[in-house]
PDB file of C-alpha atoms and ligand atoms in Angstrom:
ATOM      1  CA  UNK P   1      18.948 -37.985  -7.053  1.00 51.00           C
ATOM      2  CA  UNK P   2      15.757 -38.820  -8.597  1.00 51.00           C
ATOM      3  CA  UNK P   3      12.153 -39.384  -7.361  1.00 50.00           C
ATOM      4  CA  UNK P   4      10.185 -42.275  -8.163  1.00 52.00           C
ATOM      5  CA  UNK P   5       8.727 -41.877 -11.259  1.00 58.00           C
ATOM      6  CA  UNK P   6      12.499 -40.971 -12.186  1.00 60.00           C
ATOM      7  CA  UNK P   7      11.685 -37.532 -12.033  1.00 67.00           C
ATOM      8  CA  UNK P   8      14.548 -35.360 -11.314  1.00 73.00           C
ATOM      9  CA  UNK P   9      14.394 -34.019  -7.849  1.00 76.00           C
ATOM     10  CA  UNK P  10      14.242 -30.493  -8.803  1.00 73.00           C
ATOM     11  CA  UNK P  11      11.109 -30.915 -10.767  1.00 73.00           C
ATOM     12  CA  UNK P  12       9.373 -32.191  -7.919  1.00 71.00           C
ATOM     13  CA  UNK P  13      11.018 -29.718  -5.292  1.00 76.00           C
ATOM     14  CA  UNK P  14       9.662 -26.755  -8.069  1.00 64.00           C
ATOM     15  CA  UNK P  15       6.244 -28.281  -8.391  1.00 72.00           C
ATOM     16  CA  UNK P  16       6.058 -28.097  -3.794  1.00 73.00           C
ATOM     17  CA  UNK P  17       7.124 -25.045  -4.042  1.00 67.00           C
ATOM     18  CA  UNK P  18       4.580 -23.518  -6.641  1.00 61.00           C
ATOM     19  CA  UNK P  19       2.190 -25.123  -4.755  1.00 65.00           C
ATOM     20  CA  UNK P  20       3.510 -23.561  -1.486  1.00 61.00           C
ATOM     21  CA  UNK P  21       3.291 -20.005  -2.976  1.00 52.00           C
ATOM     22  CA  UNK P  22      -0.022 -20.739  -3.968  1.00 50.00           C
ATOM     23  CA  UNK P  23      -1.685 -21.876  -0.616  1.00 54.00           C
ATOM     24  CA  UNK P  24       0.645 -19.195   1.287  1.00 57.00           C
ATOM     25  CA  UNK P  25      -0.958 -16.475  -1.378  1.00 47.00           C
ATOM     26  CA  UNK P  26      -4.499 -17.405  -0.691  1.00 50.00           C
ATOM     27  CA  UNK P  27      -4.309 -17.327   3.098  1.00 61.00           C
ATOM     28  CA  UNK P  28      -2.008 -14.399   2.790  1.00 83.00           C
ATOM     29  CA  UNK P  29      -3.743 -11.167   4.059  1.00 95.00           C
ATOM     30  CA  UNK P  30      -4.742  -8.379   1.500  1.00 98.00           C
ATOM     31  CA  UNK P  31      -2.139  -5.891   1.987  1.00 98.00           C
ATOM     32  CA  UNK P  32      -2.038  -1.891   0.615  1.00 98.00           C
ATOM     33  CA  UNK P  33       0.416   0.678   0.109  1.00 99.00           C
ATOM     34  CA  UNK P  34      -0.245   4.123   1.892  1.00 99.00           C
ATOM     35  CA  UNK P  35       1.751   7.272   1.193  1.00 99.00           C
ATOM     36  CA  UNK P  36       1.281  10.131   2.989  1.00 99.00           C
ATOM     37  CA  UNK P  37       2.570  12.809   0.599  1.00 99.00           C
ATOM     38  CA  UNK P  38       5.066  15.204   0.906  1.00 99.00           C
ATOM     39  CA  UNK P  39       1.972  17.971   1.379  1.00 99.00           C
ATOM     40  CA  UNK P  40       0.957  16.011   4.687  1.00 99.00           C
ATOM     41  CA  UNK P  41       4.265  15.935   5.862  1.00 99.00           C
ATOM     42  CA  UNK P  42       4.751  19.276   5.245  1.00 99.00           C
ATOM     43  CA  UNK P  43       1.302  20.321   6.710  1.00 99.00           C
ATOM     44  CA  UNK P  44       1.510  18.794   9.904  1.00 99.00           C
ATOM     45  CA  UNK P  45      -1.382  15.949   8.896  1.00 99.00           C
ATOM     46  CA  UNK P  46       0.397  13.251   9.523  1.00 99.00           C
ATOM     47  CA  UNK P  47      -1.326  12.442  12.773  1.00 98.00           C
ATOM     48  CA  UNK P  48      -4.415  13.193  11.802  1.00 98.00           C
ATOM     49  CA  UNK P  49      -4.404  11.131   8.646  1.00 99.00           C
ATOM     50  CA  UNK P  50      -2.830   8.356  10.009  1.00 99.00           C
ATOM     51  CA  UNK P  51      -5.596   8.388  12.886  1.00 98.00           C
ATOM     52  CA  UNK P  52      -8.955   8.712  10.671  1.00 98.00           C
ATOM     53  CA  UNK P  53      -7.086   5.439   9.130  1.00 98.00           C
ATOM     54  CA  UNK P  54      -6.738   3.989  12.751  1.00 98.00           C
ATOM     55  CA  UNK P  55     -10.145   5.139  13.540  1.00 98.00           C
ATOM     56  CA  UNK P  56     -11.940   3.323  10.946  1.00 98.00           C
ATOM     57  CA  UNK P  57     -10.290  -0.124  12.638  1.00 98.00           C
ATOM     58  CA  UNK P  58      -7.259  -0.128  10.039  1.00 98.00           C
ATOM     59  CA  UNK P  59      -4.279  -2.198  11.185  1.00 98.00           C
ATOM     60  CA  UNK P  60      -0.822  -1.177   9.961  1.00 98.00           C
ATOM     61  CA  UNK P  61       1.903  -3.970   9.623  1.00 98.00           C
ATOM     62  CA  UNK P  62       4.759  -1.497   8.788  1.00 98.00           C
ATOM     63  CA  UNK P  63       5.531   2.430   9.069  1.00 99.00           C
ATOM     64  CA  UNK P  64       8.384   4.640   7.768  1.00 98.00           C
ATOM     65  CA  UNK P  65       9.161   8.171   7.301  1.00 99.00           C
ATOM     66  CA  UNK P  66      11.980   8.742   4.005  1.00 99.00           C
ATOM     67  CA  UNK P  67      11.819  10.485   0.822  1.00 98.00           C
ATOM     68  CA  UNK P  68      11.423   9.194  -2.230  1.00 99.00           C
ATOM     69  CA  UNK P  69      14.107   8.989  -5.254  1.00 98.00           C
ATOM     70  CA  UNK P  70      12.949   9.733  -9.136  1.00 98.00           C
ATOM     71  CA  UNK P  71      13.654   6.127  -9.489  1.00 98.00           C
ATOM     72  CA  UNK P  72      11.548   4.898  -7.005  1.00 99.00           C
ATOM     73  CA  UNK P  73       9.021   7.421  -8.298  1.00 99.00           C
ATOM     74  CA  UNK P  74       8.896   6.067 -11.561  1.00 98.00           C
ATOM     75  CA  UNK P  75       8.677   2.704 -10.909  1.00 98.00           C
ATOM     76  CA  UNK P  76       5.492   3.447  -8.252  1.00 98.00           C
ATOM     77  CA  UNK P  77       3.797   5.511 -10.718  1.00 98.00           C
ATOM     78  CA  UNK P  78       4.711   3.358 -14.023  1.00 98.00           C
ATOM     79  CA  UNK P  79       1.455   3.085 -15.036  1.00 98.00           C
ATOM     80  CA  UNK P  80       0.818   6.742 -15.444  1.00 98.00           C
ATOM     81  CA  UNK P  81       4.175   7.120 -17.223  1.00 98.00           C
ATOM     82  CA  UNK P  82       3.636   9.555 -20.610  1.00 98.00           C
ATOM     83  CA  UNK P  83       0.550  10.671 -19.240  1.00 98.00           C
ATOM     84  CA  UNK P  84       0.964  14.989 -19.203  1.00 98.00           C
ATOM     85  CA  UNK P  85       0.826  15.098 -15.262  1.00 98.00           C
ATOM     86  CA  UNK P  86       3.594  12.560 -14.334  1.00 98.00           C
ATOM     87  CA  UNK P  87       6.889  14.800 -14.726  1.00 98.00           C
ATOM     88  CA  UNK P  88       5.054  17.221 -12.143  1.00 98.00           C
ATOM     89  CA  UNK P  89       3.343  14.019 -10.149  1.00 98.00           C
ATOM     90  CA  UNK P  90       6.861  12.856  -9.846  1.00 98.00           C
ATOM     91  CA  UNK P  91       8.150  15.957  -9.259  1.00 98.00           C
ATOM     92  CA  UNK P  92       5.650  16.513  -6.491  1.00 98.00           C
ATOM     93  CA  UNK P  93       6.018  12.991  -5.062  1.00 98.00           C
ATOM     94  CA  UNK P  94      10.209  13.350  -4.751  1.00 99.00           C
ATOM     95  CA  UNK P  95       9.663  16.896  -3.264  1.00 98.00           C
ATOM     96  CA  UNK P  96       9.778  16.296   0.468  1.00 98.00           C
ATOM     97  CA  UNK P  97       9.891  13.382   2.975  1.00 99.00           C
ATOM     98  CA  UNK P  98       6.572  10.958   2.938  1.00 99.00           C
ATOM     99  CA  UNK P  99       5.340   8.428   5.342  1.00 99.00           C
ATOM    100  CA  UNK P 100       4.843   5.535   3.692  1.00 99.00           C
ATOM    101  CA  UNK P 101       2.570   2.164   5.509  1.00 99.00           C
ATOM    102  CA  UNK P 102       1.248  -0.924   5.042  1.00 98.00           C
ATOM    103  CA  UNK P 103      -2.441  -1.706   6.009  1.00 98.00           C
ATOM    104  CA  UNK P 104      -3.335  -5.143   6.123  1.00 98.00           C
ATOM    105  CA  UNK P 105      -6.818  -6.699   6.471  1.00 98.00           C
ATOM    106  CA  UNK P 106     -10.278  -7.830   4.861  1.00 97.00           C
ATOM    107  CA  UNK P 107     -10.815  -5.522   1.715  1.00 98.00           C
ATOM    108  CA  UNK P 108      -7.869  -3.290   3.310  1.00 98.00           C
ATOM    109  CA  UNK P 109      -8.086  -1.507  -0.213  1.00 98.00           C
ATOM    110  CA  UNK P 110     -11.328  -0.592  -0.780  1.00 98.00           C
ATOM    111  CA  UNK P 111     -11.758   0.308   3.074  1.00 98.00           C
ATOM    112  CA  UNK P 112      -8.640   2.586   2.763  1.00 99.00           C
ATOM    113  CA  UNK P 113      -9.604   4.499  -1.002  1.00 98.00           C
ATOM    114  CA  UNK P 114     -13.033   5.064   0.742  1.00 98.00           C
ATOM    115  CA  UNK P 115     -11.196   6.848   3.861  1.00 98.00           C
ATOM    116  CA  UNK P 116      -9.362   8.695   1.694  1.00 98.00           C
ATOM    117  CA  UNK P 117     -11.947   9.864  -1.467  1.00 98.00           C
ATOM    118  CA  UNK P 118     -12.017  10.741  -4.817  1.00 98.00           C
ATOM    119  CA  UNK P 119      -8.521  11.719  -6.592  1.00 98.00           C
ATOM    120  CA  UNK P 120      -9.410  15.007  -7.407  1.00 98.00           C
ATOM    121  CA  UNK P 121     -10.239  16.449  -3.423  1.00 98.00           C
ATOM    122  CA  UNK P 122     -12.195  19.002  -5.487  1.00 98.00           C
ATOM    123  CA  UNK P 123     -14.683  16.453  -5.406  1.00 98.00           C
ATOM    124  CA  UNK P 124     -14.072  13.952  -2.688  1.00 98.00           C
ATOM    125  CA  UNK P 125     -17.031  13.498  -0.319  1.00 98.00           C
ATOM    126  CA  UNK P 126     -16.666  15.441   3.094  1.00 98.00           C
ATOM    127  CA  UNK P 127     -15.935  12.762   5.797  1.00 98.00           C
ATOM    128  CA  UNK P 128     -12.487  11.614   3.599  1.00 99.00           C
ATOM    129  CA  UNK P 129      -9.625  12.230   3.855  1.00 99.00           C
ATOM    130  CA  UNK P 130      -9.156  14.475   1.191  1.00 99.00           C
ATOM    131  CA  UNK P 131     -12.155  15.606   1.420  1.00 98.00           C
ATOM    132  CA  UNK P 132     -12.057  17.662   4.128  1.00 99.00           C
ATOM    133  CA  UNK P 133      -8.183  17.971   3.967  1.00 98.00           C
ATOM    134  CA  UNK P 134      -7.463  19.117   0.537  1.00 98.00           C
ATOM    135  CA  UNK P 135      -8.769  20.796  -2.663  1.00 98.00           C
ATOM    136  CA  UNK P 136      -6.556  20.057  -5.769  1.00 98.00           C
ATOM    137  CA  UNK P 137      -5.465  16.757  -7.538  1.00 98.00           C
ATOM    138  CA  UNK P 138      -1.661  18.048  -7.529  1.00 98.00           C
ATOM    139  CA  UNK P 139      -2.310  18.385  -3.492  1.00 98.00           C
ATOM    140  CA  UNK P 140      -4.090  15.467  -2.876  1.00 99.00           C
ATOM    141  CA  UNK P 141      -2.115  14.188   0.735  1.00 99.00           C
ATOM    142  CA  UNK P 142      -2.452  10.417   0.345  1.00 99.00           C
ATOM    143  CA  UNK P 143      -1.535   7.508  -1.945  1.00 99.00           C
ATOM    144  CA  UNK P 144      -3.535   4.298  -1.517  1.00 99.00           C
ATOM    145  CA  UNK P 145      -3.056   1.230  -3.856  1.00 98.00           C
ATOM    146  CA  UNK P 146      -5.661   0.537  -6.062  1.00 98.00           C
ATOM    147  CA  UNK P 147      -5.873  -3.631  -6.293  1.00 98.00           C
ATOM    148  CA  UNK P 148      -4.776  -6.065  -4.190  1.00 98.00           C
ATOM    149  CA  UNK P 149      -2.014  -7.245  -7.279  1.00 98.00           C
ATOM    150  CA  UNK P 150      -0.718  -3.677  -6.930  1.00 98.00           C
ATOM    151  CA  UNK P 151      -0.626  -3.461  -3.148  1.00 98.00           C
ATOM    152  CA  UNK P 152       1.746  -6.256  -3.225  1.00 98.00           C
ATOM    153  CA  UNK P 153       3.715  -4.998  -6.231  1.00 98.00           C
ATOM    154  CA  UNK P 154       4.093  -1.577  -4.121  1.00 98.00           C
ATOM    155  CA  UNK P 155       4.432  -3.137  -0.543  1.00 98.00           C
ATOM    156  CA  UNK P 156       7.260  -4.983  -2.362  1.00 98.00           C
ATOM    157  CA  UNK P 157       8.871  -1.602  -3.863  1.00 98.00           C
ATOM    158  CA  UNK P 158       8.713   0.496  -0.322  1.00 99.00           C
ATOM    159  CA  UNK P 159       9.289  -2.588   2.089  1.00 98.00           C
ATOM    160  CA  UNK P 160      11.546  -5.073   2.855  1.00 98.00           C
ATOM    161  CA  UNK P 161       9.512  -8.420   4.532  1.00 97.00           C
ATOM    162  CA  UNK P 162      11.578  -8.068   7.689  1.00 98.00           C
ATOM    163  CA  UNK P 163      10.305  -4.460   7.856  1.00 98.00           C
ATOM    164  CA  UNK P 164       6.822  -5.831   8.609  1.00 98.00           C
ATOM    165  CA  UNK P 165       5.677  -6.327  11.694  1.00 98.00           C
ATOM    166  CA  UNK P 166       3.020  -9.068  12.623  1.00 96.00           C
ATOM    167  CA  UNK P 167       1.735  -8.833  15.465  1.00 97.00           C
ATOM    168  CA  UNK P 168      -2.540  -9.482  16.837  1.00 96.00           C
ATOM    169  CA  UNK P 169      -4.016  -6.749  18.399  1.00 97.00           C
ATOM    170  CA  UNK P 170      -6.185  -6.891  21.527  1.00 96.00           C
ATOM    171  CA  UNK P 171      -9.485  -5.905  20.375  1.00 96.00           C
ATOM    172  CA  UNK P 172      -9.281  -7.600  17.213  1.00 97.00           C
ATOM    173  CA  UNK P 173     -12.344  -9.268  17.823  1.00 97.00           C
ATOM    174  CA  UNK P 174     -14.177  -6.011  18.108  1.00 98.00           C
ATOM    175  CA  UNK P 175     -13.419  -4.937  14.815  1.00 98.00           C
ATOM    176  CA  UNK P 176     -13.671  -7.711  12.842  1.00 97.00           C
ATOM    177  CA  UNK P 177     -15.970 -10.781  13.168  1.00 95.00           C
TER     178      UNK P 177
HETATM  179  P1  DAT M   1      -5.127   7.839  -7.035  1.00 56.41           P
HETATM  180  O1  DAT M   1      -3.998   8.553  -6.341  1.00 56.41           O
HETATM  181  O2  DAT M   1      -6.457   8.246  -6.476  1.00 56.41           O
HETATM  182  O3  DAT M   1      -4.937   6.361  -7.098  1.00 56.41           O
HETATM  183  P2  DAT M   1      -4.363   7.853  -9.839  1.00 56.41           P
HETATM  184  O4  DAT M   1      -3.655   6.577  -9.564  1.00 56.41           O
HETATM  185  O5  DAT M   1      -5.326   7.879 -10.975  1.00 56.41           O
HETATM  186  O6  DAT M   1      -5.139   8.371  -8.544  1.00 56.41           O
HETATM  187  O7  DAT M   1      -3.293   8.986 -10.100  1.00 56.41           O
HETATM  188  C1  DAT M   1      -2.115   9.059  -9.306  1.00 56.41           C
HETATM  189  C2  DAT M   1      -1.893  10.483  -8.907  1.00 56.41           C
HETATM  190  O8  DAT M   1      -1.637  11.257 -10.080  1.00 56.41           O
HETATM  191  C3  DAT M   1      -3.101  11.152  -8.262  1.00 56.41           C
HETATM  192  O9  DAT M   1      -3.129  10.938  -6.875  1.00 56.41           O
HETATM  193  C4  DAT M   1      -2.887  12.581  -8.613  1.00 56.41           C
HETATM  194  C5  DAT M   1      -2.229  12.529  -9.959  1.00 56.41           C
HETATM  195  N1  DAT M   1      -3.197  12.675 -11.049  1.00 56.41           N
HETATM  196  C6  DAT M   1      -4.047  11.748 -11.521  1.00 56.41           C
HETATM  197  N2  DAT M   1      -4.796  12.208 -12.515  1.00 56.41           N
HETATM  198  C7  DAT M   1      -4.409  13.494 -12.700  1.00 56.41           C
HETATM  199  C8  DAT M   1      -4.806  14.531 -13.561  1.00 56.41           C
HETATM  200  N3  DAT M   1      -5.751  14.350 -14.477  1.00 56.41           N
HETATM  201  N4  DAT M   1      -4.182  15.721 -13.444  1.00 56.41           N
HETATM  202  C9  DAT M   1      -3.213  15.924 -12.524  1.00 56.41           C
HETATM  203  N5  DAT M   1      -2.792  14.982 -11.671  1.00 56.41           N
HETATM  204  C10 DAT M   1      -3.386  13.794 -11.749  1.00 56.41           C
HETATM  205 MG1   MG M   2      -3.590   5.172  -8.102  1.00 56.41          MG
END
């Protein structure tokens, strides 16, 4: 079959959809990986961490408790790969079961690595998560993603789509404007 301009049909079906995935991308919501690290688990903290991220008006679209291979591990953390901490980061990470989320929303990753505070909780700001949680870098409770691009690239290594739930909440509108 073949399109007016005696395109082939395929060329034109590829061209719709490129264009598809590029509207559907810009109205698509940011979305961003949390982890709640084996520490948290292991501390009893999931509860509270998961409500200071509730608190500050946070939505979560998806919600699992498993632990994570060396596999998985490396391919989260790739970009610190050969740097001297990732055989005990990865290590740590793969130690114990995690909760791992998906917050979607406005700015959803900035808003969440300001709940959470500096890497090193040595010197996060009191008020964060780690802050007032936690004390060393090798303890630090929480993964957040750091970009939008690597929310997605993360959201898409933890969760399947049909794992994520949408859904409006009731006092949406007294949260955001
Ligand atoms: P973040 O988790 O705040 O995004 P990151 O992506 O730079 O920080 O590093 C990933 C994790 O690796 C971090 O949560 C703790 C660990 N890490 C980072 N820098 C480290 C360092 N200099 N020494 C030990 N662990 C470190
Ligand atoms: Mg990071």
């Amino acid at each position: 079959m073949r399109t007016g301009e005696g395109r082939p049909a395929t060329a034109f079906l590829c061209e719709s959809f490129t264009l598809y995935k590029e509207v559907f991308h810009f109205m698509a919501q940011e979305q961003t990986l949390i982890i709640l690290k084996p520490d948290a688990v292991q501390r009893g903290l999931i509860g509270p961490i998961l409500t200071r991220l509730e608190q500050r008006g946070l939505k979560l679209v998806g919600l699992k408790l498993m632990q994570i291979n060396e596999d998985l591990a490396r391919k989260h953390y790739a970009a610190h790969e050969g740097k001297p901490f990732f055989p005990g980061l990865v290590e740590y990470i793969t130690s114990g079961p995690v909760v791992v989320g998906v917050i979607e929303g406005k700015d959803a990753v900035q808003v969440v690595r300001n709940t959470m505070g500096a890497t090193n909780p040595a010197s996060a700001a009191p008020g964060t998560i780690r802050g007032d949680f936690a004390v060393e870098i090798g303890r630090n409770l929480i993964h957040g993603s750091d970009s939008p691009e690597s929310g997605a690239r993360e959201v898409a290594l933890f969760f399947k789509e049909e794992e994520l739930v949408r859904y409006e909440r009731s006092n949406e509108r007294w949260i955001r404007e």
